[in-house]
Amino acid sequence: MDVTDDRNELPEELLELVFMHLQYVQDILRFGVVCRSWSFVASELVYDKGVEIQLEGTYGAWCCNSWNGWLLTIDYTPPHAINFLDIMSGYKFSCPSDGLEHPAPEIHQTPIEAFIKKVIASSAPSNPNCIFVAICCNWAELALCKPGDRRWTTG
């Protein structure tokens, strides 16, 4: 008997139990490509039931935005590390956190979401010619940096 036939014969309830124990997006994607019946169960659970997933490298961080398959995360705790994360490969590129300090004395009482609205990249963050642009909310400024910079440049 062919192994492929056995996978198609598993009851949907059993597949749901297996699927509900998956935590990472990579595992969920792999589950969905096993065969058509597994793909159907995965898509049904993700879209119909709103399954919550965890992404490696995002714990304790605010997921600010995404760009071309890269997810931007900013740590909630000082010094508020800023990272671009490729959720498929797990590759993480760190941007400097220096230079984005807010001048207000109550900085530690204000959530990080109030300081940085968005960060975008001119190309893949792994490209040495990439330029990052941060939109800083509270003081209406743009900040720039390139890979290898130790701090953001504000104008």
PDB file of C-alpha atoms in Angstrom:
ATOM      1  CA  MET A   1       0.000   0.000   0.000  1.00  0.00           C
ATOM      2  CA  ASP A   2       1.264   3.464  -0.920  1.00  0.00           C
ATOM      3  CA  VAL A   3       2.065   5.865   1.961  1.00  0.00           C
ATOM      4  CA  THR A   4       0.342   8.716   0.098  1.00  0.00           C
ATOM      5  CA  ASP A   5      -2.942   6.793   0.235  1.00  0.00           C
ATOM      6  CA  ASP A   6      -2.629   6.408   4.027  1.00  0.00           C
ATOM      7  CA  ARG A   7      -2.240  10.158   4.536  1.00  0.00           C
ATOM      8  CA  ASN A   8      -5.387  10.868   2.528  1.00  0.00           C
ATOM      9  CA  GLU A   9      -7.349   8.446   4.676  1.00  0.00           C
ATOM     10  CA  LEU A  10      -6.695  10.096   8.040  1.00  0.00           C
ATOM     11  CA  PRO A  11      -9.887  11.427   9.652  1.00  0.00           C
ATOM     12  CA  GLU A  12     -10.272  15.215   9.526  1.00  0.00           C
ATOM     13  CA  GLU A  13     -10.685  15.339  13.321  1.00  0.00           C
ATOM     14  CA  LEU A  14      -7.264  13.712  13.791  1.00  0.00           C
ATOM     15  CA  LEU A  15      -5.660  16.162  11.346  1.00  0.00           C
ATOM     16  CA  GLU A  16      -7.233  19.051  13.271  1.00  0.00           C
ATOM     17  CA  LEU A  17      -5.727  17.756  16.531  1.00  0.00           C
ATOM     18  CA  VAL A  18      -2.270  17.536  14.952  1.00  0.00           C
ATOM     19  CA  PHE A  19      -2.646  20.968  13.351  1.00  0.00           C
ATOM     20  CA  MET A  20      -3.711  22.647  16.601  1.00  0.00           C
ATOM     21  CA  HIS A  21      -0.342  21.659  18.165  1.00  0.00           C
ATOM     22  CA  LEU A  22       1.665  23.481  15.504  1.00  0.00           C
ATOM     23  CA  GLN A  23       3.031  26.793  16.728  1.00  0.00           C
ATOM     24  CA  TYR A  24       5.257  28.172  13.995  1.00  0.00           C
ATOM     25  CA  VAL A  25       4.294  29.429  10.572  1.00  0.00           C
ATOM     26  CA  GLN A  26       6.942  27.239   8.907  1.00  0.00           C
ATOM     27  CA  ASP A  27       5.350  24.107  10.407  1.00  0.00           C
ATOM     28  CA  ILE A  28       1.866  25.217   9.355  1.00  0.00           C
ATOM     29  CA  LEU A  29       3.042  25.753   5.777  1.00  0.00           C
ATOM     30  CA  ARG A  30       4.748  22.346   5.732  1.00  0.00           C
ATOM     31  CA  PHE A  31       1.577  20.716   7.077  1.00  0.00           C
ATOM     32  CA  GLY A  32      -0.418  22.230   4.227  1.00  0.00           C
ATOM     33  CA  VAL A  33       1.812  20.843   1.465  1.00  0.00           C
ATOM     34  CA  VAL A  34       1.685  17.179   2.510  1.00  0.00           C
ATOM     35  CA  CYS A  35      -1.338  16.456   0.305  1.00  0.00           C
ATOM     36  CA  ARG A  36      -4.687  17.967  -0.759  1.00  0.00           C
ATOM     37  CA  SER A  37      -6.675  16.771   2.235  1.00  0.00           C
ATOM     38  CA  TRP A  38      -4.091  18.204   4.661  1.00  0.00           C
ATOM     39  CA  SER A  39      -4.010  21.456   2.706  1.00  0.00           C
ATOM     40  CA  PHE A  40      -7.801  21.674   2.912  1.00  0.00           C
ATOM     41  CA  VAL A  41      -7.779  21.144   6.687  1.00  0.00           C
ATOM     42  CA  ALA A  42      -4.997  23.727   7.169  1.00  0.00           C
ATOM     43  CA  SER A  43      -6.719  26.406   5.103  1.00  0.00           C
ATOM     44  CA  GLU A  44     -10.077  25.712   6.738  1.00  0.00           C
ATOM     45  CA  LEU A  45      -8.624  26.035  10.235  1.00  0.00           C
ATOM     46  CA  VAL A  46      -6.538  29.135   9.503  1.00  0.00           C
ATOM     47  CA  TYR A  47      -9.196  31.100   7.636  1.00  0.00           C
ATOM     48  CA  ASP A  48     -12.428  29.881   9.204  1.00  0.00           C
ATOM     49  CA  LYS A  49     -11.411  29.445  12.834  1.00  0.00           C
ATOM     50  CA  GLY A  50      -8.693  32.113  13.107  1.00  0.00           C
ATOM     51  CA  VAL A  51      -5.877  29.978  14.481  1.00  0.00           C
ATOM     52  CA  GLU A  52      -3.328  31.992  16.456  1.00  0.00           C
ATOM     53  CA  ILE A  53       0.263  31.293  15.456  1.00  0.00           C
ATOM     54  CA  GLN A  54       3.590  32.207  17.009  1.00  0.00           C
ATOM     55  CA  LEU A  55       6.451  33.460  14.916  1.00  0.00           C
ATOM     56  CA  GLU A  56       9.967  32.692  16.077  1.00  0.00           C
ATOM     57  CA  GLY A  57      11.805  35.872  16.956  1.00  0.00           C
ATOM     58  CA  THR A  58       8.709  37.946  17.758  1.00  0.00           C
ATOM     59  CA  TYR A  59       8.186  37.223  21.474  1.00  0.00           C
ATOM     60  CA  GLY A  60       8.259  40.435  23.521  1.00  0.00           C
ATOM     61  CA  ALA A  61       8.140  42.574  20.403  1.00  0.00           C
ATOM     62  CA  TRP A  62       5.606  44.708  18.589  1.00  0.00           C
ATOM     63  CA  CYS A  63       5.087  43.674  14.969  1.00  0.00           C
ATOM     64  CA  CYS A  64       5.142  47.146  13.449  1.00  0.00           C
ATOM     65  CA  ASN A  65       4.672  46.366   9.752  1.00  0.00           C
ATOM     66  CA  SER A  66       5.829  44.101   6.967  1.00  0.00           C
ATOM     67  CA  TRP A  67       7.625  44.741   3.730  1.00  0.00           C
ATOM     68  CA  ASN A  68       8.255  42.304   0.847  1.00  0.00           C
ATOM     69  CA  GLY A  69       8.058  39.225   3.082  1.00  0.00           C
ATOM     70  CA  TRP A  70      10.051  40.813   5.917  1.00  0.00           C
ATOM     71  CA  LEU A  71       8.339  41.472   9.241  1.00  0.00           C
ATOM     72  CA  LEU A  72       9.497  44.476  11.258  1.00  0.00           C
ATOM     73  CA  THR A  73       9.588  43.940  15.018  1.00  0.00           C
ATOM     74  CA  ILE A  74      10.441  46.415  17.760  1.00  0.00           C
ATOM     75  CA  ASP A  75      11.145  45.157  21.286  1.00  0.00           C
ATOM     76  CA  TYR A  76       8.798  46.493  23.953  1.00  0.00           C
ATOM     77  CA  THR A  77      11.610  46.976  26.468  1.00  0.00           C
ATOM     78  CA  PRO A  78      14.454  49.497  26.185  1.00  0.00           C
ATOM     79  CA  PRO A  79      16.656  49.830  24.218  1.00  0.00           C
ATOM     80  CA  HIS A  80      13.803  48.815  21.824  1.00  0.00           C
ATOM     81  CA  ALA A  81      15.769  46.617  19.411  1.00  0.00           C
ATOM     82  CA  ILE A  82      14.514  46.987  15.829  1.00  0.00           C
ATOM     83  CA  ASN A  83      14.681  43.887  13.627  1.00  0.00           C
ATOM     84  CA  PHE A  84      13.600  42.843  10.163  1.00  0.00           C
ATOM     85  CA  LEU A  85      12.662  39.152  10.252  1.00  0.00           C
ATOM     86  CA  ASP A  86      12.243  36.834   7.261  1.00  0.00           C
ATOM     87  CA  ILE A  87       9.536  34.555   8.643  1.00  0.00           C
ATOM     88  CA  MET A  88      10.267  31.785   6.148  1.00  0.00           C
ATOM     89  CA  SER A  89      14.027  31.451   6.656  1.00  0.00           C
ATOM     90  CA  GLY A  90      14.234  32.830  10.201  1.00  0.00           C
ATOM     91  CA  TYR A  91      16.947  35.280   9.084  1.00  0.00           C
ATOM     92  CA  LYS A  92      16.969  38.380  11.277  1.00  0.00           C
ATOM     93  CA  PHE A  93      18.552  41.707  10.391  1.00  0.00           C
ATOM     94  CA  SER A  94      19.038  44.170  13.244  1.00  0.00           C
ATOM     95  CA  CYS A  95      18.772  47.926  12.786  1.00  0.00           C
ATOM     96  CA  PRO A  96      20.322  50.310  15.305  1.00  0.00           C
ATOM     97  CA  SER A  97      18.052  51.552  18.075  1.00  0.00           C
ATOM     98  CA  ASP A  98      20.259  54.570  18.871  1.00  0.00           C
ATOM     99  CA  GLY A  99      19.085  57.848  17.381  1.00  0.00           C
ATOM    100  CA  LEU A 100      15.363  57.207  17.746  1.00  0.00           C
ATOM    101  CA  GLU A 101      15.132  58.325  21.359  1.00  0.00           C
ATOM    102  CA  HIS A 102      12.187  60.529  22.170  1.00  0.00           C
ATOM    103  CA  PRO A 103      13.174  63.774  23.938  1.00  0.00           C
ATOM    104  CA  ALA A 104      10.246  63.666  26.388  1.00  0.00           C
ATOM    105  CA  PRO A 105      11.142  62.681  29.989  1.00  0.00           C
ATOM    106  CA  GLU A 106       8.145  60.316  30.234  1.00  0.00           C
ATOM    107  CA  ILE A 107       9.570  58.011  27.531  1.00  0.00           C
ATOM    108  CA  HIS A 108       9.505  54.930  29.785  1.00  0.00           C
ATOM    109  CA  GLN A 109       5.786  55.379  30.446  1.00  0.00           C
ATOM    110  CA  THR A 110       4.772  55.670  26.797  1.00  0.00           C
ATOM    111  CA  PRO A 111       4.391  52.572  24.601  1.00  0.00           C
ATOM    112  CA  ILE A 112       6.860  52.117  21.756  1.00  0.00           C
ATOM    113  CA  GLU A 113       3.956  52.294  19.281  1.00  0.00           C
ATOM    114  CA  ALA A 114       3.731  56.020  20.040  1.00  0.00           C
ATOM    115  CA  PHE A 115       7.287  56.696  18.815  1.00  0.00           C
ATOM    116  CA  ILE A 116       7.706  54.723  15.602  1.00  0.00           C
ATOM    117  CA  LYS A 117       4.867  54.555  13.115  1.00  0.00           C
ATOM    118  CA  LYS A 118       6.570  52.586  10.371  1.00  0.00           C
ATOM    119  CA  VAL A 119       9.947  51.481   9.063  1.00  0.00           C
ATOM    120  CA  ILE A 120      10.478  50.654   5.406  1.00  0.00           C
ATOM    121  CA  ALA A 121      13.478  49.403   3.447  1.00  0.00           C
ATOM    122  CA  SER A 122      14.636  50.387  -0.041  1.00  0.00           C
ATOM    123  CA  SER A 123      15.553  46.757  -0.822  1.00  0.00           C
ATOM    124  CA  ALA A 124      16.002  43.450   1.005  1.00  0.00           C
ATOM    125  CA  PRO A 125      17.463  44.229   4.455  1.00  0.00           C
ATOM    126  CA  SER A 126      20.314  41.808   3.732  1.00  0.00           C
ATOM    127  CA  ASN A 127      21.434  44.030   0.807  1.00  0.00           C
ATOM    128  CA  PRO A 128      24.405  46.198   1.932  1.00  0.00           C
ATOM    129  CA  ASN A 129      23.043  49.108  -0.171  1.00  0.00           C
ATOM    130  CA  CYS A 130      19.666  49.045   1.573  1.00  0.00           C
ATOM    131  CA  ILE A 131      18.419  52.269   3.171  1.00  0.00           C
ATOM    132  CA  PHE A 132      15.949  52.103   6.064  1.00  0.00           C
ATOM    133  CA  VAL A 133      13.502  54.943   6.671  1.00  0.00           C
ATOM    134  CA  ALA A 134      11.642  55.246   9.975  1.00  0.00           C
ATOM    135  CA  ILE A 135       8.596  57.463  10.407  1.00  0.00           C
ATOM    136  CA  CYS A 136       8.735  58.797  13.961  1.00  0.00           C
ATOM    137  CA  CYS A 137       5.231  59.627  15.208  1.00  0.00           C
ATOM    138  CA  ASN A 138       5.460  61.995  18.120  1.00  0.00           C
ATOM    139  CA  TRP A 139       7.974  64.425  16.751  1.00  0.00           C
ATOM    140  CA  ALA A 140       7.090  64.291  13.025  1.00  0.00           C
ATOM    141  CA  GLU A 141      10.523  63.273  11.814  1.00  0.00           C
ATOM    142  CA  LEU A 142      12.065  60.831   9.395  1.00  0.00           C
ATOM    143  CA  ALA A 143      15.106  58.824  10.430  1.00  0.00           C
ATOM    144  CA  LEU A 144      17.507  57.044   8.050  1.00  0.00           C
ATOM    145  CA  CYS A 145      20.135  54.349   8.405  1.00  0.00           C
ATOM    146  CA  LYS A 146      22.027  51.788   6.317  1.00  0.00           C
ATOM    147  CA  PRO A 147      23.337  48.323   7.210  1.00  0.00           C
ATOM    148  CA  GLY A 148      26.339  48.735   9.480  1.00  0.00           C
ATOM    149  CA  ASP A 149      25.270  52.135  10.859  1.00  0.00           C
ATOM    150  CA  ARG A 150      25.435  52.406  14.656  1.00  0.00           C
ATOM    151  CA  ARG A 151      22.655  54.980  14.913  1.00  0.00           C
ATOM    152  CA  TRP A 152      19.805  56.495  12.921  1.00  0.00           C
ATOM    153  CA  THR A 153      20.281  59.880  11.289  1.00  0.00           C
ATOM    154  CA  THR A 154      17.443  62.308  11.922  1.00  0.00           C
ATOM    155  CA  GLY A 155      16.875  65.612  10.242  1.00  0.00           C
TER     156      GLY A 155
END
